[in-house]
Amino acid sequence: MANALPLCLLLALLFLAPALPAQHKRGLIFNLDTGELCLQSAQCKSGCCYRGSGLSLARCAPKAAEFQECSPKSIYGVYYKCPCESGLTCDADKTIVGSITNSDFGVCKDPRGSDGSW
C-alpha cells in the first residue's frame, strides 16, 4: 500500500504535466510579445524578429502593414524590415545581390490591387 501512493502521485503528475504549460500565454523562448528580445522570428507571436542595425539587439516587432517598408521572407530569421502582414506581398528586389548586400527592401502591397475591386 505504501508503494501505491507514490505511483498514483507519479501518474497524476505525468498526466497533468502537459496541461500546466498551456495555462501560460507565453513562454520563455517561444510565443514572445512585441518588444521582447529574440534570436529567430519563429520565437515571436508576430513572426518577425527585427533588428534596427547590425549592432542592435533583435526584438519581436509587428509585421509590416500595407505601404510600409518590408523584407521578403528569408531563411535567416532576423529582419532589418519585417515581412508583410498576411495577404500582402513585399514588392522588393529579389536578386541574389539584394539579399547579399541586405538591400532587398520593398513596400507591402495588396496583390489584388488598390482599385477596390475584388
PDB file of C-alpha atoms in Angstrom:
ATOM      1  CA  MET A   1       0.000   0.000   0.000  1.00  0.00           C
ATOM      2  CA  ALA A   2       2.914   2.358   0.742  1.00  0.00           C
ATOM      3  CA  ASN A   3       4.227   1.935  -2.834  1.00  0.00           C
ATOM      4  CA  ALA A   4       0.791   2.542  -4.382  1.00  0.00           C
ATOM      5  CA  LEU A   5       0.544   6.174  -3.207  1.00  0.00           C
ATOM      6  CA  PRO A   6       3.814   7.390  -4.794  1.00  0.00           C
ATOM      7  CA  LEU A   7       2.914   5.512  -8.016  1.00  0.00           C
ATOM      8  CA  CYS A   8      -0.505   7.220  -8.166  1.00  0.00           C
ATOM      9  CA  LEU A   9       1.136  10.566  -7.479  1.00  0.00           C
ATOM     10  CA  LEU A  10       3.695   9.965 -10.231  1.00  0.00           C
ATOM     11  CA  LEU A  11       0.972   9.002 -12.723  1.00  0.00           C
ATOM     12  CA  ALA A  12      -1.070  12.076 -11.830  1.00  0.00           C
ATOM     13  CA  LEU A  13       1.940  14.338 -12.400  1.00  0.00           C
ATOM     14  CA  LEU A  14       2.684  12.686 -15.744  1.00  0.00           C
ATOM     15  CA  PHE A  15      -0.864  13.291 -16.977  1.00  0.00           C
ATOM     16  CA  LEU A  16      -1.031  16.871 -15.667  1.00  0.00           C
ATOM     17  CA  ALA A  17       2.438  17.962 -16.830  1.00  0.00           C
ATOM     18  CA  PRO A  18       1.419  18.668 -20.475  1.00  0.00           C
ATOM     19  CA  ALA A  19      -1.545  20.752 -19.290  1.00  0.00           C
ATOM     20  CA  LEU A  20       0.496  23.005 -17.000  1.00  0.00           C
ATOM     21  CA  PRO A  21       2.378  24.942 -19.744  1.00  0.00           C
ATOM     22  CA  ALA A  22      -0.906  25.500 -21.610  1.00  0.00           C
ATOM     23  CA  GLN A  23      -2.086  27.811 -18.811  1.00  0.00           C
ATOM     24  CA  HIS A  24       0.573  30.409 -19.693  1.00  0.00           C
ATOM     25  CA  LYS A  25       0.040  32.550 -22.774  1.00  0.00           C
ATOM     26  CA  ARG A  26       3.741  32.996 -23.451  1.00  0.00           C
ATOM     27  CA  GLY A  27       6.877  31.055 -22.791  1.00  0.00           C
ATOM     28  CA  LEU A  28      10.467  31.942 -22.076  1.00  0.00           C
ATOM     29  CA  ILE A  29      11.642  31.038 -25.569  1.00  0.00           C
ATOM     30  CA  PHE A  30       8.590  30.983 -27.869  1.00  0.00           C
ATOM     31  CA  ASN A  31       5.367  32.963 -28.238  1.00  0.00           C
ATOM     32  CA  LEU A  32       7.152  36.210 -27.336  1.00  0.00           C
ATOM     33  CA  ASP A  33       5.351  39.568 -27.360  1.00  0.00           C
ATOM     34  CA  THR A  34       6.301  42.689 -29.300  1.00  0.00           C
ATOM     35  CA  GLY A  35       9.403  44.313 -27.812  1.00  0.00           C
ATOM     36  CA  GLU A  36      10.875  41.171 -26.262  1.00  0.00           C
ATOM     37  CA  LEU A  37      14.400  40.038 -27.187  1.00  0.00           C
ATOM     38  CA  CYS A  38      14.581  37.258 -29.785  1.00  0.00           C
ATOM     39  CA  LEU A  39      17.042  35.267 -31.893  1.00  0.00           C
ATOM     40  CA  GLN A  40      14.659  33.944 -34.575  1.00  0.00           C
ATOM     41  CA  SER A  41      11.330  35.100 -35.975  1.00  0.00           C
ATOM     42  CA  ALA A  42       9.798  31.735 -35.028  1.00  0.00           C
ATOM     43  CA  GLN A  43      10.036  32.832 -31.391  1.00  0.00           C
ATOM     44  CA  CYS A  44       7.743  35.846 -31.886  1.00  0.00           C
ATOM     45  CA  LYS A  45       3.941  35.821 -31.867  1.00  0.00           C
ATOM     46  CA  SER A  46       4.080  38.256 -34.791  1.00  0.00           C
ATOM     47  CA  GLY A  47       6.553  36.145 -36.769  1.00  0.00           C
ATOM     48  CA  CYS A  48       9.099  38.975 -37.041  1.00  0.00           C
ATOM     49  CA  CYS A  49      12.359  39.250 -35.116  1.00  0.00           C
ATOM     50  CA  TYR A  50      13.551  42.779 -36.035  1.00  0.00           C
ATOM     51  CA  ARG A  51      16.986  44.375 -35.748  1.00  0.00           C
ATOM     52  CA  GLY A  52      17.390  48.109 -36.391  1.00  0.00           C
ATOM     53  CA  SER A  53      21.097  47.871 -37.228  1.00  0.00           C
ATOM     54  CA  GLY A  54      23.923  45.367 -37.211  1.00  0.00           C
ATOM     55  CA  LEU A  55      24.880  46.421 -33.681  1.00  0.00           C
ATOM     56  CA  SER A  56      21.430  46.457 -32.084  1.00  0.00           C
ATOM     57  CA  LEU A  57      19.687  43.621 -30.273  1.00  0.00           C
ATOM     58  CA  ALA A  58      16.849  41.929 -32.134  1.00  0.00           C
ATOM     59  CA  ARG A  59      13.349  42.288 -30.724  1.00  0.00           C
ATOM     60  CA  CYS A  60       9.938  40.996 -31.721  1.00  0.00           C
ATOM     61  CA  ALA A  61       8.042  43.507 -33.857  1.00  0.00           C
ATOM     62  CA  PRO A  62       4.697  43.597 -35.698  1.00  0.00           C
ATOM     63  CA  LYS A  63       4.668  42.650 -39.367  1.00  0.00           C
ATOM     64  CA  ALA A  64       4.630  45.461 -41.928  1.00  0.00           C
ATOM     65  CA  ALA A  65       1.256  46.858 -42.989  1.00  0.00           C
ATOM     66  CA  GLU A  66       0.249  47.966 -46.489  1.00  0.00           C
ATOM     67  CA  PHE A  67       2.544  50.700 -47.916  1.00  0.00           C
ATOM     68  CA  GLN A  68       5.183  50.131 -45.199  1.00  0.00           C
ATOM     69  CA  GLU A  69       8.759  49.053 -45.951  1.00  0.00           C
ATOM     70  CA  CYS A  70       9.341  45.310 -45.827  1.00  0.00           C
ATOM     71  CA  SER A  71      11.780  42.492 -46.452  1.00  0.00           C
ATOM     72  CA  PRO A  72      10.911  39.343 -48.359  1.00  0.00           C
ATOM     73  CA  LYS A  73      10.664  36.301 -46.085  1.00  0.00           C
ATOM     74  CA  SER A  74      14.085  34.791 -45.536  1.00  0.00           C
ATOM     75  CA  ILE A  75      15.638  31.714 -44.024  1.00  0.00           C
ATOM     76  CA  TYR A  76      17.825  33.779 -41.680  1.00  0.00           C
ATOM     77  CA  GLY A  77      15.032  34.530 -39.226  1.00  0.00           C
ATOM     78  CA  VAL A  78      16.086  38.079 -38.261  1.00  0.00           C
ATOM     79  CA  TYR A  79      14.990  41.075 -40.322  1.00  0.00           C
ATOM     80  CA  TYR A  80      16.019  44.709 -40.792  1.00  0.00           C
ATOM     81  CA  LYS A  81      12.486  45.315 -42.125  1.00  0.00           C
ATOM     82  CA  CYS A  82       9.664  42.969 -41.119  1.00  0.00           C
ATOM     83  CA  PRO A  83       7.851  40.879 -43.733  1.00  0.00           C
ATOM     84  CA  CYS A  84       4.316  41.883 -44.709  1.00  0.00           C
ATOM     85  CA  GLU A  85       1.126  41.044 -42.865  1.00  0.00           C
ATOM     86  CA  SER A  86      -0.910  38.120 -44.128  1.00  0.00           C
ATOM     87  CA  GLY A  87      -2.476  38.761 -47.534  1.00  0.00           C
ATOM     88  CA  LEU A  88       0.115  41.347 -48.603  1.00  0.00           C
ATOM     89  CA  THR A  89       3.203  40.845 -50.764  1.00  0.00           C
ATOM     90  CA  CYS A  90       6.583  42.520 -50.462  1.00  0.00           C
ATOM     91  CA  ASP A  91       7.391  44.154 -53.788  1.00  0.00           C
ATOM     92  CA  ALA A  92      11.201  44.072 -53.439  1.00  0.00           C
ATOM     93  CA  ASP A  93      14.458  43.383 -55.264  1.00  0.00           C
ATOM     94  CA  LYS A  94      14.645  39.607 -55.025  1.00  0.00           C
ATOM     95  CA  THR A  95      18.014  39.177 -56.725  1.00  0.00           C
ATOM     96  CA  ILE A  96      20.923  37.429 -55.069  1.00  0.00           C
ATOM     97  CA  VAL A  97      22.795  40.753 -54.937  1.00  0.00           C
ATOM     98  CA  GLY A  98      19.956  42.337 -52.954  1.00  0.00           C
ATOM     99  CA  SER A  99      19.965  39.547 -50.393  1.00  0.00           C
ATOM    100  CA  ILE A 100      23.769  39.537 -50.019  1.00  0.00           C
ATOM    101  CA  THR A 101      24.051  43.317 -49.615  1.00  0.00           C
ATOM    102  CA  ASN A 102      20.944  43.389 -47.410  1.00  0.00           C
ATOM    103  CA  SER A 103      19.274  45.927 -49.663  1.00  0.00           C
ATOM    104  CA  ASP A 104      16.352  43.785 -50.779  1.00  0.00           C
ATOM    105  CA  PHE A 105      13.768  46.021 -49.089  1.00  0.00           C
ATOM    106  CA  GLY A 106      10.450  46.824 -50.682  1.00  0.00           C
ATOM    107  CA  VAL A 107       6.940  48.031 -49.917  1.00  0.00           C
ATOM    108  CA  CYS A 108       3.975  45.922 -48.816  1.00  0.00           C
ATOM    109  CA  LYS A 109       1.240  45.842 -51.422  1.00  0.00           C
ATOM    110  CA  ASP A 110      -2.112  44.142 -51.807  1.00  0.00           C
ATOM    111  CA  PRO A 111      -1.715  41.700 -54.712  1.00  0.00           C
ATOM    112  CA  ARG A 112      -5.364  42.263 -55.663  1.00  0.00           C
ATOM    113  CA  GLY A 113      -4.623  45.886 -56.493  1.00  0.00           C
ATOM    114  CA  SER A 114      -5.795  49.114 -54.909  1.00  0.00           C
ATOM    115  CA  ASP A 115      -8.684  49.858 -57.279  1.00  0.00           C
ATOM    116  CA  GLY A 116     -11.187  48.444 -54.761  1.00  0.00           C
ATOM    117  CA  SER A 117     -12.326  45.573 -56.993  1.00  0.00           C
ATOM    118  CA  TRP A 118     -12.491  42.086 -55.567  1.00  0.00           C
TER     119      TRP A 118
END
